[in-house]
XYZ file of C-alpha atoms in Angstrom:
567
model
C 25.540 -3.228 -29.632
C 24.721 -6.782 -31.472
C 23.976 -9.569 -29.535
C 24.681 -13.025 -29.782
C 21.677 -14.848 -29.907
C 21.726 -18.374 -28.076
C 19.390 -21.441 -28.601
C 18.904 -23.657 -25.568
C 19.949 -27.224 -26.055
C 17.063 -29.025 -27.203
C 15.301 -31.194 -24.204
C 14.920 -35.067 -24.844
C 12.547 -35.338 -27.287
C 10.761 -38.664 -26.216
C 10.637 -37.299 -22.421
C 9.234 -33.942 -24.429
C 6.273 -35.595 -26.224
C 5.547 -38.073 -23.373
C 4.977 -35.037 -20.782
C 3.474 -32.816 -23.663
C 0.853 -36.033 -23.651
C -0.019 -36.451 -20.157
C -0.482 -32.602 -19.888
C -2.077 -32.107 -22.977
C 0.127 -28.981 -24.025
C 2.203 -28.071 -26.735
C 5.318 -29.612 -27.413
C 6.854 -26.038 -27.333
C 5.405 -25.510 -23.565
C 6.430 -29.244 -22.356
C 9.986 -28.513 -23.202
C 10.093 -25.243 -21.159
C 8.769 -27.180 -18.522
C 11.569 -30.074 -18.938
C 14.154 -27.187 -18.998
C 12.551 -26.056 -15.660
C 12.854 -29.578 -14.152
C 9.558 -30.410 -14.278
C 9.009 -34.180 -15.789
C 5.760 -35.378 -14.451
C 2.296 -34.362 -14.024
C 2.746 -34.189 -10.054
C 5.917 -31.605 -10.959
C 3.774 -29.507 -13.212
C 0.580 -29.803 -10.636
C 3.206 -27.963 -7.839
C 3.886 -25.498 -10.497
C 1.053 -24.155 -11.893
C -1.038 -23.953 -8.583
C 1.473 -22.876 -6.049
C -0.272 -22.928 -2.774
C -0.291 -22.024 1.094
C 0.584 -26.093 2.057
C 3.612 -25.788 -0.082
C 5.309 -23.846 1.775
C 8.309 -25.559 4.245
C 8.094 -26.611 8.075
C 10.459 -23.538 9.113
C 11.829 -25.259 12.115
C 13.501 -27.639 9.502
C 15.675 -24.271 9.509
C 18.687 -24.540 11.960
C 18.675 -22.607 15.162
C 15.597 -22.167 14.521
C 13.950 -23.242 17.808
C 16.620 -21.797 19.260
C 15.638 -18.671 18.125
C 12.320 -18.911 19.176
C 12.930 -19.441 22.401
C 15.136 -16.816 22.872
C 12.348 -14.391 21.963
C 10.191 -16.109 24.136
C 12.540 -15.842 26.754
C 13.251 -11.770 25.816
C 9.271 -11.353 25.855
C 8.909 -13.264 29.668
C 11.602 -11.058 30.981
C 10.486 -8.010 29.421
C 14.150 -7.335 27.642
C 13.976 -4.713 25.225
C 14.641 -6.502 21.681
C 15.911 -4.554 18.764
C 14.592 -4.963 15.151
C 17.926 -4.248 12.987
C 17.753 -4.394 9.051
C 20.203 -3.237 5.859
C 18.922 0.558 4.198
C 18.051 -1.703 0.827
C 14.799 -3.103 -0.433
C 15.422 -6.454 1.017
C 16.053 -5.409 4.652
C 13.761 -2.520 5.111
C 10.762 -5.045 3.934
C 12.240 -7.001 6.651
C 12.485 -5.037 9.299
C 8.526 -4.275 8.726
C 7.370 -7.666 8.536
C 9.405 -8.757 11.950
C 8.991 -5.731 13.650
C 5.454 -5.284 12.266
C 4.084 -9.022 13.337
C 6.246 -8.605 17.050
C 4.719 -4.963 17.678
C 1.583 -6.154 17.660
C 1.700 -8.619 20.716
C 5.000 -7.076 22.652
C 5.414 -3.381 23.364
C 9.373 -3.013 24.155
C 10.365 -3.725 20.840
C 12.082 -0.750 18.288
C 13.606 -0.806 15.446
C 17.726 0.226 14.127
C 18.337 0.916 10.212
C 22.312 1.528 10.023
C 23.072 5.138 8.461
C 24.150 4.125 4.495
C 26.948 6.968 4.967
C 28.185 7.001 8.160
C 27.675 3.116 9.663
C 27.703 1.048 6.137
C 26.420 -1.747 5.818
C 25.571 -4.426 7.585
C 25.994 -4.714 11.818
C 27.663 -1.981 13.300
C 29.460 -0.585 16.181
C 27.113 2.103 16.299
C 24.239 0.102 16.568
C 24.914 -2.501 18.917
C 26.447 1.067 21.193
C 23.221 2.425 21.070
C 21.672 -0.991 21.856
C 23.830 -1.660 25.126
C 23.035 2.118 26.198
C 19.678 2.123 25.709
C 19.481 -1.352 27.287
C 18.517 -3.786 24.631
C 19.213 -7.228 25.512
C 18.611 -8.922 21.593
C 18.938 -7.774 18.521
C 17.301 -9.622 15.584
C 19.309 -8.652 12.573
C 18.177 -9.110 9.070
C 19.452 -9.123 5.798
C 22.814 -8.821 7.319
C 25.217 -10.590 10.303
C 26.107 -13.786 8.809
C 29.846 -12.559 8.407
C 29.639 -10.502 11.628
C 32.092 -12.426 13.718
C 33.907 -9.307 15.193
C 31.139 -7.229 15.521
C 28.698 -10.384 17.104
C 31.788 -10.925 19.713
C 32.013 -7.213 21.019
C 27.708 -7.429 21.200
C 28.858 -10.243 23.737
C 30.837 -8.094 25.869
C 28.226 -5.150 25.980
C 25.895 -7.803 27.321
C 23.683 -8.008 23.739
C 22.450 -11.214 22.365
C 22.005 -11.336 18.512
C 19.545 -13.388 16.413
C 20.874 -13.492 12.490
C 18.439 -14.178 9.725
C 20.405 -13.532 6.625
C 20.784 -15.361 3.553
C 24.047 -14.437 2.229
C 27.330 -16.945 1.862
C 28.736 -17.845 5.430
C 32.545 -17.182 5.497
C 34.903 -19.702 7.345
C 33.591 -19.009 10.581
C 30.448 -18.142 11.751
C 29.552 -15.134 14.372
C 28.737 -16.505 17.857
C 25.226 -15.419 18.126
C 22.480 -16.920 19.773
C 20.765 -18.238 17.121
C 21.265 -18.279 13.306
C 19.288 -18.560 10.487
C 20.607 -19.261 7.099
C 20.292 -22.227 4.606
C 23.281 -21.384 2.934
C 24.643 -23.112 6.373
C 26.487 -25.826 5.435
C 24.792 -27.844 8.585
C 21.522 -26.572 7.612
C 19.204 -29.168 6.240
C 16.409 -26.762 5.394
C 15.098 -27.864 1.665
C 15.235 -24.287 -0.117
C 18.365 -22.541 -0.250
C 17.242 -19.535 -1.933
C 15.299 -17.099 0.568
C 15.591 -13.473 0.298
C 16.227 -11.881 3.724
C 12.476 -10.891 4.153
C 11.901 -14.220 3.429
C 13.735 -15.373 6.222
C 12.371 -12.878 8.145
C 8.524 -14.407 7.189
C 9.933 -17.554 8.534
C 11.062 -16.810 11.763
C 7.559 -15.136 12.325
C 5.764 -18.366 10.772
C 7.707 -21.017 13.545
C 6.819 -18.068 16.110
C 2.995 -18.390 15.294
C 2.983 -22.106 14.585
C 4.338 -22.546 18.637
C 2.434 -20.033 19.958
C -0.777 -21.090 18.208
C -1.268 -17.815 16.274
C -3.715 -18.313 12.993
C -1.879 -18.747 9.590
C -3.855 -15.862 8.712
C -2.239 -13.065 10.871
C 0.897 -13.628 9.059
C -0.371 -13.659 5.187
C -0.867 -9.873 5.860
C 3.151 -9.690 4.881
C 3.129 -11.607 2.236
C 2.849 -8.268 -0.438
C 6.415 -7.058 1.507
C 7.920 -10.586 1.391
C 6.909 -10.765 -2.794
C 8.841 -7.128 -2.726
C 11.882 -8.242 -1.189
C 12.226 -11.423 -3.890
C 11.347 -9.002 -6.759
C 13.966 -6.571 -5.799
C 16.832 -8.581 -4.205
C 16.542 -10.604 -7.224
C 16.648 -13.721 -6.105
C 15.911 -17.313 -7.668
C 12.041 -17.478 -8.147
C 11.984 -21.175 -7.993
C 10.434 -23.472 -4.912
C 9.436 -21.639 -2.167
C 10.111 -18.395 -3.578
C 7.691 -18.732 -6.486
C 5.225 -19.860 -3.673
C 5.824 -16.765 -1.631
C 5.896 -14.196 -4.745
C 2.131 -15.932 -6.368
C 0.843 -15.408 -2.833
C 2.546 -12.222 -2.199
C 1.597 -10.519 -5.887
C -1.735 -11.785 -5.603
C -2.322 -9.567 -2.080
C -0.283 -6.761 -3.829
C -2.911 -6.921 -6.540
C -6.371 -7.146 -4.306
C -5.388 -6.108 -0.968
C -2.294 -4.365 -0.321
C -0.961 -3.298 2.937
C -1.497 0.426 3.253
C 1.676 1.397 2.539
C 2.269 -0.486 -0.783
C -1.395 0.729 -1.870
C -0.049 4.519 -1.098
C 3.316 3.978 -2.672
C 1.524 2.209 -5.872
C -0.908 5.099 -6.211
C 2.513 7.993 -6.116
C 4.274 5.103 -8.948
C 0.927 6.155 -11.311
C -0.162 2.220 -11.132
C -2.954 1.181 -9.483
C -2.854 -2.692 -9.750
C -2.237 -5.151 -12.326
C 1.190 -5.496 -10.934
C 3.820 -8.150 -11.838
C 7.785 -8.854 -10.682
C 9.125 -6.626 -13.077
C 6.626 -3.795 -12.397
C 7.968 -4.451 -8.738
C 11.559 -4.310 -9.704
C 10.825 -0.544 -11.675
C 8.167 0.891 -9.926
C 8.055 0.056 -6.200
C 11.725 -0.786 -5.771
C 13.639 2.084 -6.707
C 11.157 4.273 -4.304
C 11.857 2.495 -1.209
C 15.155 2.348 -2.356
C 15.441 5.835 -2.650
C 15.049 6.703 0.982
C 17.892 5.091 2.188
C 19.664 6.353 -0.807
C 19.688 9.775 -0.439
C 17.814 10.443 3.270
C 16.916 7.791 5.867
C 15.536 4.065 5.051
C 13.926 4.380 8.510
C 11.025 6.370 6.009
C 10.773 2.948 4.247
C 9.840 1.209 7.297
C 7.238 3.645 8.838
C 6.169 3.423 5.139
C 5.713 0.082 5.065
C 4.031 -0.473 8.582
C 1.907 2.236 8.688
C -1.510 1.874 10.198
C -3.285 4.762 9.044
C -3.423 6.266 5.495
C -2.623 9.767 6.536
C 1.263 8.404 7.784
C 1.422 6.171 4.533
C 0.616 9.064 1.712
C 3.041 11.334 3.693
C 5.843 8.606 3.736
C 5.231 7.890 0.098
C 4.947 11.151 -1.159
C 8.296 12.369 0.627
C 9.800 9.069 -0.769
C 8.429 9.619 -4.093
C 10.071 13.147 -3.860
C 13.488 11.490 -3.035
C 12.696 8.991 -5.514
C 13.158 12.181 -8.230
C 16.120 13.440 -6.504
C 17.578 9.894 -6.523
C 17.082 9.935 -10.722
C 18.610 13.358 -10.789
C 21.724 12.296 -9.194
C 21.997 9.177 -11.282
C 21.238 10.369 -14.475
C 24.215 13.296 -14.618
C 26.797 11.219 -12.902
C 25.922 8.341 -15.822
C 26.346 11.262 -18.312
C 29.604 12.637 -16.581
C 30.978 8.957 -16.439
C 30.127 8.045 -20.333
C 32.049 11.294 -21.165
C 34.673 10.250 -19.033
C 35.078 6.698 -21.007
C 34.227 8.099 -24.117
C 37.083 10.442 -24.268
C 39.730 8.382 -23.523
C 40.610 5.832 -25.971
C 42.724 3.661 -23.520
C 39.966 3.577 -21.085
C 38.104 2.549 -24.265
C 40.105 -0.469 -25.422
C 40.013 -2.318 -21.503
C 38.033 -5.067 -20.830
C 37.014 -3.853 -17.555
C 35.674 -0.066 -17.034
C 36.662 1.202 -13.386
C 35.824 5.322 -13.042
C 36.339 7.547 -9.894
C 34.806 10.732 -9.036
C 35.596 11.684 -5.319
C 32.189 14.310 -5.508
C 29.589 11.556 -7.010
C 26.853 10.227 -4.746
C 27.248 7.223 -2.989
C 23.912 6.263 -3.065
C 23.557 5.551 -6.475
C 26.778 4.676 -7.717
C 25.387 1.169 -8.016
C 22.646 1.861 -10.631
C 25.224 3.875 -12.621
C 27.349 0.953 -12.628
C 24.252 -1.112 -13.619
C 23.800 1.766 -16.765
C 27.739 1.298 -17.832
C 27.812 -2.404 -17.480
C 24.615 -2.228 -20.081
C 26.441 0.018 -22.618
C 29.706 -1.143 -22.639
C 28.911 -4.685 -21.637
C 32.200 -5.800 -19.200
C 32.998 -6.206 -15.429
C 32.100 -2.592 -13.989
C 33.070 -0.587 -11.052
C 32.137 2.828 -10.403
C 34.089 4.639 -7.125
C 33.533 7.819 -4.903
C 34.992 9.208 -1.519
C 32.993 8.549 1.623
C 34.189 9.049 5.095
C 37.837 9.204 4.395
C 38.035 6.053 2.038
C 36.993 5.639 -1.602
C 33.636 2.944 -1.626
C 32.917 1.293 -4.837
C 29.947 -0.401 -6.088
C 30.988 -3.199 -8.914
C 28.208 -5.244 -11.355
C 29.747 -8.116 -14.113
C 28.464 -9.292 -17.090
C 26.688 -12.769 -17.630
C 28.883 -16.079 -16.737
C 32.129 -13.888 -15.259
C 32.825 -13.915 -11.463
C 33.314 -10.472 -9.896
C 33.621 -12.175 -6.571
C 36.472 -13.754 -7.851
C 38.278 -11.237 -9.435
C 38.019 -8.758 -6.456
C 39.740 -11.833 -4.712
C 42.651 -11.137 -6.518
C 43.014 -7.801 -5.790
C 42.077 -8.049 -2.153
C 45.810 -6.665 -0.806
C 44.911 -3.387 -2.087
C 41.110 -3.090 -0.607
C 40.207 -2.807 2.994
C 36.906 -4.556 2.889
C 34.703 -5.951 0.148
C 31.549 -8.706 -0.316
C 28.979 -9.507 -2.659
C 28.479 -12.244 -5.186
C 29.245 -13.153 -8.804
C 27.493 -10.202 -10.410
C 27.808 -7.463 -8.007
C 29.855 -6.340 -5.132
C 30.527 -3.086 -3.406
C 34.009 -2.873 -1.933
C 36.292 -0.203 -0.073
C 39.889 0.948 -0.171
C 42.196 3.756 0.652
C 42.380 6.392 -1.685
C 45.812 6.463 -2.542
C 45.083 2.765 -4.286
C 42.580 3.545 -6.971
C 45.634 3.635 -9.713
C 47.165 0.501 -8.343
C 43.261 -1.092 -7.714
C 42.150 0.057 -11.843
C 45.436 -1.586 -12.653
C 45.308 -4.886 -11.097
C 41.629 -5.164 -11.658
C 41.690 -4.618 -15.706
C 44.923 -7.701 -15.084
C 42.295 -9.808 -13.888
C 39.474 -9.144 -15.820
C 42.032 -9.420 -19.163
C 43.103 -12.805 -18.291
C 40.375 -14.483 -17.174
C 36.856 -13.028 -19.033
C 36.074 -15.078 -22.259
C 35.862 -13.633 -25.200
C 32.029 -14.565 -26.002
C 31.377 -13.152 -22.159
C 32.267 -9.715 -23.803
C 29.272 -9.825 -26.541
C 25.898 -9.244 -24.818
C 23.597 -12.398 -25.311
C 20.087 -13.306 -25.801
C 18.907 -16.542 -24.067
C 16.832 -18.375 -26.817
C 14.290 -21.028 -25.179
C 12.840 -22.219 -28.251
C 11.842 -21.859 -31.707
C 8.036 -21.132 -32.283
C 5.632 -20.920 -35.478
C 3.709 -17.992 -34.952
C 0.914 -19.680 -36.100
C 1.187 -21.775 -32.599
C 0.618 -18.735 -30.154
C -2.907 -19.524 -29.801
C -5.316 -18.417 -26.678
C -4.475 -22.464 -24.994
C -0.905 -21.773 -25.659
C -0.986 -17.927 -24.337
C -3.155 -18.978 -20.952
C -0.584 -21.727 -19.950
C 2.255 -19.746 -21.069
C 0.718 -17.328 -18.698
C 0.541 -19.779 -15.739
C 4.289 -19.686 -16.000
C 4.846 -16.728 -14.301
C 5.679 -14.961 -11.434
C 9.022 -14.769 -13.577
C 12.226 -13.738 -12.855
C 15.685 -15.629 -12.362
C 15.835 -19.014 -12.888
C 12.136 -18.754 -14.410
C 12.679 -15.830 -17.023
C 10.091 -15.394 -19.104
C 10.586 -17.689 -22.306
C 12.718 -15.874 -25.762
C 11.229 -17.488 -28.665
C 12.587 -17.461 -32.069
C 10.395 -17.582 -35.543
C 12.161 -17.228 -38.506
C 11.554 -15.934 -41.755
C 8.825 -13.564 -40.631
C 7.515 -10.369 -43.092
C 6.176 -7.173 -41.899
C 2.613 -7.064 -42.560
C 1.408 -3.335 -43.295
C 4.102 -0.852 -42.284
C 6.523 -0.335 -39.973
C 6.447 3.023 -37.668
C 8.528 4.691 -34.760
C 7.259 5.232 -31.858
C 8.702 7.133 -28.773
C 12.002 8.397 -30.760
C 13.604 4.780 -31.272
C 11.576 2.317 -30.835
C 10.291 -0.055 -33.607
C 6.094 -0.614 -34.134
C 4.809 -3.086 -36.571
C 2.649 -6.052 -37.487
C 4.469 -9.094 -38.627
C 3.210 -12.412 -40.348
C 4.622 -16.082 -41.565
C 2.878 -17.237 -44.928
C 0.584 -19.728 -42.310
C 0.174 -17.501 -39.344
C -2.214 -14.792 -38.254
C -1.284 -11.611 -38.063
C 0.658 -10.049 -34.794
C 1.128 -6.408 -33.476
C 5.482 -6.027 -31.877
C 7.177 -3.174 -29.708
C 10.810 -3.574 -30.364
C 12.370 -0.786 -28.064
C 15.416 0.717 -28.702
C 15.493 -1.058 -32.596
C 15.277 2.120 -34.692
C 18.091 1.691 -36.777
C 16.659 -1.822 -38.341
C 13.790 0.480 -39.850
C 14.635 1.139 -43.180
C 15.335 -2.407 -43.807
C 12.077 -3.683 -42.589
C 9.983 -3.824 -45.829
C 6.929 -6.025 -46.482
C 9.139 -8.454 -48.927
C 12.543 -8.714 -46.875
C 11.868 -12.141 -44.514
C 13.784 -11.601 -41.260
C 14.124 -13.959 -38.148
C 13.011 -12.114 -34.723
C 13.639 -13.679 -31.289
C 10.835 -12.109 -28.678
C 8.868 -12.575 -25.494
C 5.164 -13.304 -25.419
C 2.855 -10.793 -23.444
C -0.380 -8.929 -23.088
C -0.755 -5.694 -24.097
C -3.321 -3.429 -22.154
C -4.677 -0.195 -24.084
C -8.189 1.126 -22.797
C -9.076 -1.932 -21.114
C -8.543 -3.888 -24.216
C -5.949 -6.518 -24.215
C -4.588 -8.248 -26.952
C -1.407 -10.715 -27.604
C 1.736 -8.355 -28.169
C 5.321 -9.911 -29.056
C 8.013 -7.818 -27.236
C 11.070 -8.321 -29.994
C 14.357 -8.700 -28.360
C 16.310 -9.177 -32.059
C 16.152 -8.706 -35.293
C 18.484 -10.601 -37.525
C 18.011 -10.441 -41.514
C 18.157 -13.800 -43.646
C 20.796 -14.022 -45.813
């Protein structure tokens, strides 16, 4: 599929040179920092050395010190309190970071994962039922609650309290719990908006050790499970984040708890780990157990104390890591065939496929794989427990939120955000649901938000990527959304010696300007551009910069995104 390739507005000029300047940087770097929001020398200082003190006051947080001392008040009493978290990446690392720092200095303390297939997500009956008859007074709920208003009311007449630390959109109302902790609150003040769950999590144990006059230091331990949750949830890495992930990648890559050291040893990487080596390695394993078996294996994973418990958890989630791939791999084939043989399915704007025998668990990543070949809004559907459960993804700039608003009368239940939603409905609606949906999608996607696009930073000499400009480059990361790792274009490029495949489609070569060293590429998935790429034939090529590793030597590698030919 081509891509449309899409240069960044170019930042002010004089504002570029004058920080370029004071920095003493290319003029290249200074206007990714500018396009970042950094102007000033102070900005950049915050950036590049993201430290401990940066990190908020988390009773600026609201309800916080309410929450607080409702815990205290649990722990006096000697209540039972109940650690409850979503089956995903983000809640399972939060579960083990609350429950992990509480365990260690109260005893009646447990914690409640919600069954994926038979509870859902989010708070349910079940759990608060087993709760109130197993005499739990408060429930700390994570990753989840913040829409909860029925649920949080009937844990008031079962004589359950509920603390919410989510981070999710409030709805009109909000549950009446005891406490609540999210800066998406619209009367909460707290300065960054863009916590993951975990993260929230870490802060709620951070205002409990600042009262209680715990050391700083017995909560950095969780640091490598809050970096985890921001890698995989996919959240902004921006402010506080970026803070948390440096810190937490940094313990990930020289002192790991002992479950991420187990689980990093079964994903056949040892260290030298960065977000996106998160995202595809660790993630999709402690995914995996709530997938197909129980995410409570996540979270005696991830708290484990002794390294027999941790290479047993992560070699039976490594197992249903391969299961998990199995499952998603031939329902992705069986739904290609399904789009691929019908022509009208074909010619939509929106691709929505049911199969009342595929896996729940991973219709979400299969959604993912169709939204990257055919590029438009996405939903992928299955039975479970007597209704049909969807998991929907979108395409860049289009609102799936919105859309499923307008087909609401024919769901039961759905939530999410702009890119992806999961949503439930009764079965005889899927027609009527495909229907409406592809209505939506037709009259309200753009055009250009059909054609797959490459975000261009900036344009680049080659002769420019030099070791300065590579080590600050560098210093740019932890990256991920809202701090992607910078797409460069140089144009009019030649190969320099020859061009080769490697791994069935992927494109190796050496390419050169007339002023420019010499510089080794990967372009995966680029086969078809081979024959064209001859050592006369100049070509533009828009790329990432990054180090390649091969037998402990490292050298600069360009990771080509695009190839366009001059004409």
């Amino acid at each position: 599929m081509n891509k449309r390739w899409a240069i960044r507005d170019n930042a002010d000029d004089e504002q570029v040179q004058k920080l370029a300047a004071e920095l003493s940087i290319d003029a290249v770097l200074s206007t990714l920092l500018i396009n970042r929001g950094i102007k000033n020398f102070d900005d950049a200082r915050l950036f590049f050395r993201p430290d401990v003190l940066h990190l908020h006051d988390p009773f600026l947080m609201q309800d916080m010190e309410k929450a607080i001392l409702r815990i205290e008040a649990a722990m006096e009493a000697g209540e039972k309190i109940m650690v409850y978290g979503d089956y995903d990446v983000d809640g399972t690392t939060a579960v083990s970071v609350v429950y992990g720092f509480f365990s260690k200095i109260y005893d009646r303390l447990e914690y409640y994962i919600p069954d994926r297939y038979k509870e859902g997500y989010g708070i349910s009956t079940q759990g608060i039922d087993y709760a109130a008859e197993n005499g739990f007074k408060l429930i700390i709920a994570l990753d989840c609650g913040i829409k909860s208003v029925d649920k949080i009311a009937y844990a008031n007449t079962r004589g359950v309290d509920f603390i919410i630390c989510d981070h999710h959109l409030p709805g009109d109302e909000l549950p009446a719990a005891v406490a609540i902790l999210d800066p998406k609150r619209n009367d909460c003040e707290y300065p960054y908006k863009e916590l993951s769950g975990c993260g929230i999590g870490f802060k709620l144990i951070q205002a409990y050790a600042e009262k209680n006059d715990i050391p700083f230091e017995e909560i950095t331990c969780y640091l490598d499970l809050v970096a985890i949750s921001i890698a995989c949830d996919i959240v902004h890495i921006t402010g506080e984040n970026r803070v948390l992930a440096h810190l937490g990648l940094q313990k990930i890559n020289t002192d790991p708890c002992i479950g991420v050291k187990t689980l990093m040893e079964v994903a056949g990487r040892g260290t030298y780990y960065t977000i996106s080596d998160v995202v595809f390695l660790l993630g999709p394993r402690i995914n995996a157990a709530g997938r197909i078996d129980d995410a409570k294996h996540a979270v005696e994973l991830l708290t484990a104390t002794s390294e027999e418990v941790a290479k047993e958890k992560s070699l039976l989630i490594n197992v249903k890591n391969t299961e998990r791939k199995g499952h998603d791999l031939s329902i992705t084939d069986e739904a290609l065939g399904m789009i691929d043989n019908d022509e009208v399915l074909i010619g939509k704007k929106s691709t929505v496929v049911f199969n009342e025998g595929w896996h729940k668990g991973v219709i979400g990543i299969v959604a993912s794989r169709l939204t990257e070949k055919y590029y438009r809004p996405t939903i992928v559907l299955t039975r479970s427990n007597g209704h049909v459960a969807g998991s929907a993804r979108s395409v860049l700039g289009y609102d799936l939120y919105e859309a499923l608003c307008g087909c609401s009368d024919l769901l039961i239940q759905f939530g999410g955000h702009k890119y992806a939603a999961g949503l439930t409905m009764h079965p005889e609606n899927v027609e009527a649901f495909a229907n409406r949906f592809e209505e939506v999608v037709s009259a309200t996607i753009k055009p250009e938000q059909l054609i797959q696009q490459i975000q261009i930073d900036a344009e680049l000499r080659l002769r420019q990527i030099e070791p300065k400009f590579f080590r600050i480059l560098n210093q740019f990361a932890p990256f991920g959304p809202e701090n992607m790792s910078p797409v460069f274009i140089s144009k009019n490029v030649y190969v320099s010696g020859n061009a080769g495949l490697v791994g069935g489609n992927h494109v190796k070569m050496t390419v050169m300007q007339p002023d420019s060293p010499m510089f080794d590429c990967i372009a995966f998935n680029h086969g078809e551009y081979l024959s064209q790429l001859k050592k006369d034939v100049p070509f533009d090529i828009c790329y990432s910069i990054e180090e390649n590793v091969w037998r402990e030597r490292r050298t600069i590698q360009l990771n080509i995104k695009g190839i366009r030919f001059v004409e």
